[in-house]
CSV table of C-alpha atoms in Angstrom, one decimal:
chain,number,residue,atom,x,y,z
A,1,MET,CA,-68.7,9.4,71.3
A,2,ASN,CA,-65.1,10.1,70.1
A,3,SER,CA,-63.1,9.4,66.5
A,4,ILE,CA,-61.6,6.2,68.1
A,5,THR,CA,-64.6,4.6,69.2
A,6,TYR,CA,-66.6,5.8,66.4
A,7,ALA,CA,-64.0,3.9,64.2
A,8,ALA,CA,-64.2,0.5,66.5
A,9,VAL,CA,-68.3,0.7,65.9
A,10,PHE,CA,-67.7,1.4,62.0
A,11,GLN,CA,-65.0,-1.2,61.7
A,12,GLN,CA,-67.3,-4.5,63.4
A,13,GLU,CA,-70.3,-3.1,61.5
A,14,LEU,CA,-68.2,-2.8,58.0
A,15,ASP,CA,-67.4,-6.3,58.8
A,16,LYS,CA,-70.7,-7.6,59.3
A,17,GLN,CA,-71.8,-6.0,56.0
A,18,MET,CA,-68.9,-8.1,53.8
A,19,THR,CA,-70.2,-11.4,55.7
A,20,ALA,CA,-74.0,-10.8,54.8
A,21,GLU,CA,-73.5,-9.0,51.5
A,22,ALA,CA,-70.2,-10.9,50.0
A,23,VAL,CA,-71.2,-13.8,47.4
A,24,THR,CA,-68.0,-15.1,48.2
A,25,ALA,CA,-67.5,-14.3,51.8
A,26,TRP,CA,-67.9,-17.8,53.3
A,27,MET,CA,-64.3,-18.7,51.5
A,28,ASP,CA,-63.0,-16.5,54.4
A,29,GLU,CA,-64.4,-19.6,56.6
A,30,ASN,CA,-61.2,-21.6,55.6
A,31,SER,CA,-58.6,-18.7,56.8
A,32,GLY,CA,-59.0,-20.3,60.5
A,33,LEU,CA,-56.4,-22.6,58.6
A,34,ALA,CA,-53.9,-19.8,57.9
A,35,LYS,CA,-51.5,-17.4,60.4
A,36,TYR,CA,-53.0,-13.8,60.1
A,37,SER,CA,-51.4,-11.4,62.0
A,38,GLY,CA,-52.2,-8.4,60.2
A,39,GLY,CA,-50.8,-6.4,57.5
A,40,ASN,CA,-50.2,-7.7,54.1
A,41,GLU,CA,-48.5,-11.4,55.1
A,42,ILE,CA,-50.5,-14.3,55.8
A,43,LYS,CA,-49.2,-17.7,56.3
A,44,ILE,CA,-50.5,-21.0,54.4
A,45,PRO,CA,-50.5,-24.4,55.5
A,46,LYS,CA,-49.3,-27.1,53.4
A,47,LEU,CA,-49.7,-30.6,54.5
A,48,SER,CA,-47.8,-33.7,53.1
A,49,LEU,CA,-48.8,-37.3,54.2
A,50,ASP,CA,-47.1,-40.7,52.7
A,51,GLY,CA,-49.3,-43.1,52.4
A,52,LEU,CA,-49.8,-46.6,53.4
A,53,ALA,CA,-47.4,-49.3,53.9
A,54,ASN,CA,-47.5,-53.1,54.4
A,55,TYR,CA,-47.4,-53.9,58.4
A,56,SER,CA,-44.4,-56.1,59.4
A,57,ARG,CA,-44.9,-58.9,62.2
A,58,ALA,CA,-41.5,-58.6,63.2
A,59,ASN,CA,-40.6,-55.2,62.7
A,60,GLY,CA,-44.1,-53.2,62.9
A,61,PHE,CA,-45.5,-50.1,61.6
A,62,GLN,CA,-43.0,-48.8,58.8
A,63,LYS,CA,-42.3,-45.1,59.0
A,64,GLY,CA,-43.8,-42.6,57.1
A,65,LYS,CA,-43.3,-38.8,56.5
A,66,LEU,CA,-45.3,-36.3,57.9
A,67,SER,CA,-44.5,-32.6,56.6
A,68,LEU,CA,-46.1,-29.5,57.5
A,69,ALA,CA,-44.9,-26.4,55.7
A,70,TRP,CA,-46.1,-22.9,56.6
A,71,GLU,CA,-46.2,-20.7,52.5
A,72,THR,CA,-45.8,-17.3,53.6
A,73,ARG,CA,-47.5,-15.2,51.0
A,74,THR,CA,-48.4,-11.2,50.3
A,75,MET,CA,-52.1,-10.0,49.9
A,76,ARG,CA,-52.2,-9.0,46.1
A,77,MET,CA,-55.3,-6.8,46.5
A,78,ASP,CA,-54.6,-3.4,49.1
A,79,ARG,CA,-57.1,-0.9,48.6
A,80,GLY,CA,-58.2,1.6,50.5
A,81,ARG,CA,-60.3,5.4,50.3
A,82,SER,CA,-60.6,8.4,52.3
A,83,PHE,CA,-63.2,10.1,52.2
A,84,THR,CA,-64.5,13.7,54.0
A,85,LEU,CA,-68.2,14.8,55.7
A,86,ASP,CA,-67.4,19.0,56.0
A,87,LYS,CA,-68.6,20.3,59.1
A,88,ASN,CA,-71.1,22.1,57.7
A,89,ASP,CA,-72.7,19.6,55.9
A,90,VAL,CA,-72.9,16.9,59.3
A,91,ASP,CA,-72.5,17.8,63.8
A,92,GLU,CA,-71.4,15.6,65.7
A,93,SER,CA,-74.9,14.5,66.9
A,94,ASN,CA,-75.9,13.3,63.3
A,95,PHE,CA,-72.0,12.3,62.5
A,96,SER,CA,-72.7,8.6,63.2
A,97,LEU,CA,-75.8,8.4,61.3
A,98,ALA,CA,-74.0,10.4,58.7
A,99,ALA,CA,-71.0,8.3,57.9
A,100,GLY,CA,-72.5,4.7,59.1
A,101,THR,CA,-74.9,5.6,55.8
A,102,VAL,CA,-72.4,6.6,53.6
A,103,MET,CA,-69.9,3.9,54.4
A,104,GLY,CA,-72.6,1.3,54.4
A,105,GLU,CA,-73.3,2.3,50.5
A,106,PHE,CA,-69.5,2.8,49.9
A,107,GLN,CA,-68.4,-1.0,50.8
A,108,LYS,CA,-72.1,-2.4,48.9
A,109,VAL,CA,-71.8,-1.1,45.7
A,110,GLN,CA,-67.9,-0.9,45.4
A,111,VAL,CA,-66.4,-3.0,48.1
A,112,VAL,CA,-68.5,-6.0,47.8
A,113,PRO,CA,-69.0,-6.3,43.9
A,114,GLU,CA,-64.6,-5.6,43.6
A,115,VAL,CA,-64.0,-8.5,46.0
A,116,ASP,CA,-66.4,-10.9,44.9
A,117,ALA,CA,-65.0,-10.6,41.1
A,118,TYR,CA,-61.4,-10.8,42.0
A,119,ARG,CA,-62.4,-13.8,44.0
A,120,ILE,CA,-64.1,-15.6,41.1
A,121,SER,CA,-61.7,-14.4,38.8
A,122,GLN,CA,-59.2,-15.8,40.7
A,123,LEU,CA,-60.6,-18.8,41.1
A,124,PHE,CA,-60.9,-19.1,37.4
A,125,GLN,CA,-56.9,-18.7,36.9
A,126,SER,CA,-56.1,-21.6,39.5
A,127,ALA,CA,-58.9,-24.2,38.2
A,128,GLY,CA,-55.8,-24.6,35.5
A,129,ASP,CA,-57.0,-27.6,32.9
A,130,ASN,CA,-60.3,-27.9,35.7
A,131,LYS,CA,-62.9,-26.3,33.1
A,132,ARG,CA,-64.6,-26.6,29.7
A,133,THR,CA,-66.7,-24.0,27.4
A,134,TYR,CA,-70.3,-24.4,26.9
A,135,THR,CA,-73.5,-22.4,25.7
A,136,PRO,CA,-76.1,-22.7,28.1
A,137,ALA,CA,-79.4,-23.9,26.9
A,138,ALA,CA,-82.9,-24.9,28.8
A,139,SER,CA,-83.1,-28.5,27.7
A,140,SER,CA,-79.4,-29.4,28.3
A,141,ILE,CA,-78.1,-27.2,31.3
A,142,PHE,CA,-79.3,-29.7,33.9
A,143,LYS,CA,-77.2,-32.4,32.1
A,144,GLU,CA,-74.4,-30.2,31.9
A,145,LEU,CA,-74.4,-29.2,35.0
A,146,LYS,CA,-74.5,-32.9,37.0
A,147,ALA,CA,-71.3,-33.6,34.7
A,148,ASP,CA,-69.5,-31.2,36.1
A,149,ILE,CA,-70.3,-32.0,39.6
A,150,ALA,CA,-69.8,-35.2,39.0
A,151,ALA,CA,-66.1,-34.6,37.4
A,152,VAL,CA,-65.1,-33.3,40.6
A,153,GLN,CA,-66.7,-35.6,42.8
A,154,ASP,CA,-64.5,-38.0,40.4
A,155,LYS,CA,-61.6,-36.8,41.4
A,156,ILE,CA,-62.1,-35.6,45.5
A,157,GLY,CA,-65.2,-38.2,46.3
A,158,SER,CA,-68.5,-37.3,46.7
A,159,GLY,CA,-68.4,-37.2,50.6
A,160,GLU,CA,-67.1,-33.3,50.8
A,161,PRO,CA,-69.5,-30.5,50.7
A,162,LEU,CA,-69.6,-28.5,47.5
A,163,VAL,CA,-70.3,-25.0,46.0
A,164,ILE,CA,-71.8,-24.0,43.2
A,165,MET,CA,-71.4,-20.2,42.3
A,166,MET,CA,-73.9,-19.8,39.1
A,167,SER,CA,-74.3,-16.3,36.9
A,168,ILE,CA,-77.4,-14.9,37.9
A,169,PRO,CA,-78.5,-15.0,34.2
A,170,VAL,CA,-77.4,-18.8,34.0
A,171,ALA,CA,-79.9,-19.1,36.6
A,172,ILE,CA,-82.5,-18.2,35.0
A,173,ILE,CA,-82.0,-20.1,32.1
A,174,LEU,CA,-81.7,-23.5,34.6
A,175,ASP,CA,-85.3,-22.5,36.3
A,176,THR,CA,-86.9,-22.2,32.7
A,177,ASN,CA,-87.1,-25.8,32.1
A,178,ASP,CA,-90.1,-27.1,34.2
A,179,SER,CA,-89.1,-30.5,34.8
A,180,VAL,CA,-85.4,-29.5,36.1
A,181,SER,CA,-87.1,-27.0,38.5
A,182,ARG,CA,-88.8,-29.5,40.0
A,183,GLN,CA,-85.7,-32.1,40.7
A,184,LEU,CA,-83.8,-28.6,42.6
A,185,SER,CA,-84.3,-28.0,46.6
A,186,VAL,CA,-84.5,-25.9,48.4
A,187,GLY,CA,-82.5,-25.6,51.7
A,188,ASP,CA,-80.2,-23.1,54.2
A,189,PHE,CA,-76.5,-22.1,53.1
A,190,ARG,CA,-75.0,-20.5,56.4
A,191,THR,CA,-72.1,-17.7,56.2
A,192,GLY,CA,-70.9,-17.4,59.8
A,193,GLU,CA,-74.0,-16.3,61.9
A,194,ILE,CA,-75.8,-15.7,58.5
A,195,SER,CA,-78.1,-18.0,57.1
A,196,THR,CA,-80.2,-17.6,53.7
A,197,GLN,CA,-82.6,-20.3,52.0
A,198,VAL,CA,-81.3,-21.1,48.5
A,199,LYS,CA,-82.1,-23.5,45.4
A,200,MET,CA,-79.7,-26.9,45.8
A,201,VAL,CA,-79.1,-29.6,43.1
A,202,ASP,CA,-78.4,-32.9,45.2
A,203,GLN,CA,-77.9,-31.3,48.3
A,204,HIS,CA,-74.9,-28.8,47.0
A,205,PRO,CA,-76.0,-24.8,47.2
A,206,ILE,CA,-76.2,-22.8,44.4
A,207,LEU,CA,-75.4,-18.8,45.1
A,208,LEU,CA,-76.6,-16.6,42.5
A,209,VAL,CA,-73.8,-14.2,41.1
A,210,PRO,CA,-74.1,-11.0,39.1
A,211,SER,CA,-73.0,-11.4,35.8
A,212,ALA,CA,-70.9,-8.5,36.1
A,213,ARG,CA,-68.6,-10.9,38.7
A,214,MET,CA,-68.6,-13.8,36.8
A,215,LYS,CA,-65.2,-12.6,34.4
A,216,SER,CA,-62.1,-14.6,34.0
A,217,ALA,CA,-60.4,-11.1,34.2
A,218,TYR,CA,-59.9,-7.3,35.4
A,219,THR,CA,-58.7,-4.5,35.8
A,220,PHE,CA,-58.4,-3.0,38.9
A,221,TRP,CA,-58.0,0.7,38.7
A,222,ASN,CA,-55.3,2.3,40.9
A,223,GLY,CA,-57.4,5.3,41.0
A,224,GLU,CA,-54.6,8.1,40.7
A,225,ALA,CA,-56.4,11.6,40.0
A,226,ASP,CA,-55.4,13.4,36.5
A,227,ALA,CA,-53.1,15.9,37.5
A,228,SER,CA,-52.6,17.8,34.1
A,229,THR,CA,-55.4,20.3,34.7
A,230,GLY,CA,-56.6,22.1,37.2
A,231,GLU,CA,-56.8,22.8,40.8
A,232,ASP,CA,-57.3,20.1,43.1
A,233,SER,CA,-60.6,21.2,43.2
A,234,THR,CA,-60.9,21.0,39.6
A,235,LYS,CA,-58.9,18.2,38.9
A,236,VAL,CA,-60.3,16.2,35.7
A,237,TYR,CA,-61.0,12.6,37.1
A,238,THR,CA,-60.6,9.9,34.9
A,239,ASP,CA,-62.6,6.8,35.4
A,240,LYS,CA,-59.4,5.3,36.5
A,241,ALA,CA,-59.1,7.8,38.6
A,242,ALA,CA,-62.8,7.2,39.8
A,243,GLY,CA,-61.0,3.7,41.1
A,244,GLY,CA,-63.3,0.4,41.3
A,245,PHE,CA,-62.8,-2.2,38.7
A,246,GLU,CA,-63.9,-3.6,35.1
A,247,ALA,CA,-63.9,-7.0,33.2
A,248,ALA,CA,-60.4,-6.8,31.2
A,249,SER,CA,-60.6,-7.0,27.8
A,250,GLY,CA,-61.4,-10.6,26.4
A,251,ALA,CA,-62.2,-12.1,29.8
A,252,LYS,CA,-64.5,-14.9,29.9
A,253,GLU,CA,-68.3,-15.2,31.2
A,254,ILE,CA,-68.6,-17.8,33.8
A,255,ASN,CA,-71.6,-19.3,33.7
A,256,TRP,CA,-70.7,-21.3,37.3
A,257,ILE,CA,-67.4,-22.3,39.3
A,258,ILE,CA,-68.3,-25.9,41.3
A,259,CYS,CA,-65.6,-25.8,44.2
A,260,ALA,CA,-65.2,-27.9,47.2
A,261,ARG,CA,-65.9,-26.1,50.6
A,262,ASN,CA,-62.6,-26.3,52.2
A,263,ALA,CA,-60.8,-25.7,49.1
A,264,PRO,CA,-60.4,-22.0,48.8
A,265,ILE,CA,-59.1,-19.6,51.4
A,266,GLY,CA,-60.4,-16.2,51.6
A,267,VAL,CA,-58.3,-13.0,53.6
A,268,CYS,CA,-60.6,-10.0,53.9
A,269,LYS,CA,-59.6,-8.0,56.4
A,270,THR,CA,-60.5,-4.5,56.9
A,271,ASP,CA,-57.9,-2.8,58.4
A,272,THR,CA,-58.1,-0.1,61.0
A,273,VAL,CA,-61.0,2.4,60.5
A,274,ARG,CA,-59.7,5.6,60.7
A,275,ILE,CA,-62.1,8.4,61.8
A,276,PHE,CA,-60.1,12.9,62.0
A,277,ALA,CA,-62.8,15.1,64.1
A,278,PRO,CA,-62.9,18.3,62.3
A,279,ALA,CA,-60.0,19.9,65.0
A,280,GLU,CA,-57.9,16.6,64.4
A,281,ASN,CA,-57.7,17.1,60.2
A,282,PRO,CA,-54.9,19.2,59.5
A,283,THR,CA,-56.2,20.2,55.1
A,284,ALA,CA,-60.0,20.7,56.1
A,285,ASP,CA,-62.6,22.0,58.2
A,286,ALA,CA,-64.2,18.3,57.8
A,287,TRP,CA,-64.8,15.1,59.3
A,288,LYS,CA,-61.9,12.9,57.6
A,289,ILE,CA,-62.5,8.7,57.2
A,290,ASP,CA,-59.9,6.5,56.0
A,291,TYR,CA,-61.1,3.3,55.1
A,292,ARG,CA,-58.6,0.2,54.0
A,293,LYS,CA,-58.9,-3.3,52.5
A,294,TYR,CA,-56.4,-6.4,52.3
A,295,HIS,CA,-58.3,-8.9,50.5
A,296,ASP,CA,-56.9,-12.1,48.9
A,297,VAL,CA,-57.7,-15.9,47.9
A,298,TRP,CA,-55.5,-19.0,47.3
A,299,VAL,CA,-56.1,-22.3,46.4
A,300,PRO,CA,-53.7,-24.7,47.4
A,301,ASP,CA,-52.1,-27.4,45.6
A,302,ASN,CA,-53.5,-30.7,47.3
A,303,LYS,CA,-57.1,-29.0,47.0
A,304,VAL,CA,-57.3,-28.0,43.0
A,305,ASN,CA,-59.0,-30.7,42.4
A,306,GLY,CA,-61.9,-29.6,44.1
A,307,LEU,CA,-62.5,-27.0,41.7
A,308,PHE,CA,-64.2,-26.9,38.1
A,309,VAL,CA,-65.2,-23.6,35.9
A,310,ASN,CA,-67.2,-23.8,33.1
A,311,TYR,CA,-67.9,-21.0,30.8
A,312,LYS,CA,-68.9,-19.8,27.8
A,313,ALA,CA,-66.7,-20.2,24.4
């Protein structure tokens, strides 16, 4: 198997893993509304329509305005990493297994949490005034959750499917009240070809999110090495150089986000995974794997009412 074939296989499997493990993967379903042709630009549709007017028996229908505009957006998150596997540590016969394990672990531990955290923090910002503070307590949490659901439905109607993303510690509080747990049902939540069993309130699925991904703001490190000391092999890598992300100073802890399923447009594209065999690698006698990820999320102006955030004061 050559490096081009390896890359195609890895990219397909990594995309499947994102769908299966990212809590926010369901947002990608709405990207079908957008135009994406590669790179970091995407076109988002914005539709506006006039309301009803009186019908005239003499003149018939009054003309209305229909406007479909395409807004070009630039994906703000352009992230990547390059890894090497020394030729002596892995030969071609087991490269696929070794590289698959490495990249699968990298995406699970680093990429999936970052994409989730970024999207959730962006929803917090997009919600505008559609948010409020609350300190979760077993005696009141169900009442407060129902009130927030009602607040969304009062604006967009009760027929729109909603998704509830809830911090795991908060979900435990919800479960500690026996009378509440009896009012929760269990049902299927499907993302692409992946179906999972989740708890539901009024048929709205509750997706559990690790609390580290439920913050209002994050710092995403640029991953540049500190070159002030030593040679390449002995550089001191600070936390920033290690890449990744962490909650920003003063970030709010989000209890839950209630979101109309059709509101957020998520895009998460793995740019072509590049694999170089040792003979193709000009800098080392090693396999080289380049991984690049474009991702972002938007909530169109006419969908903001389908979004509500509850967070701790």
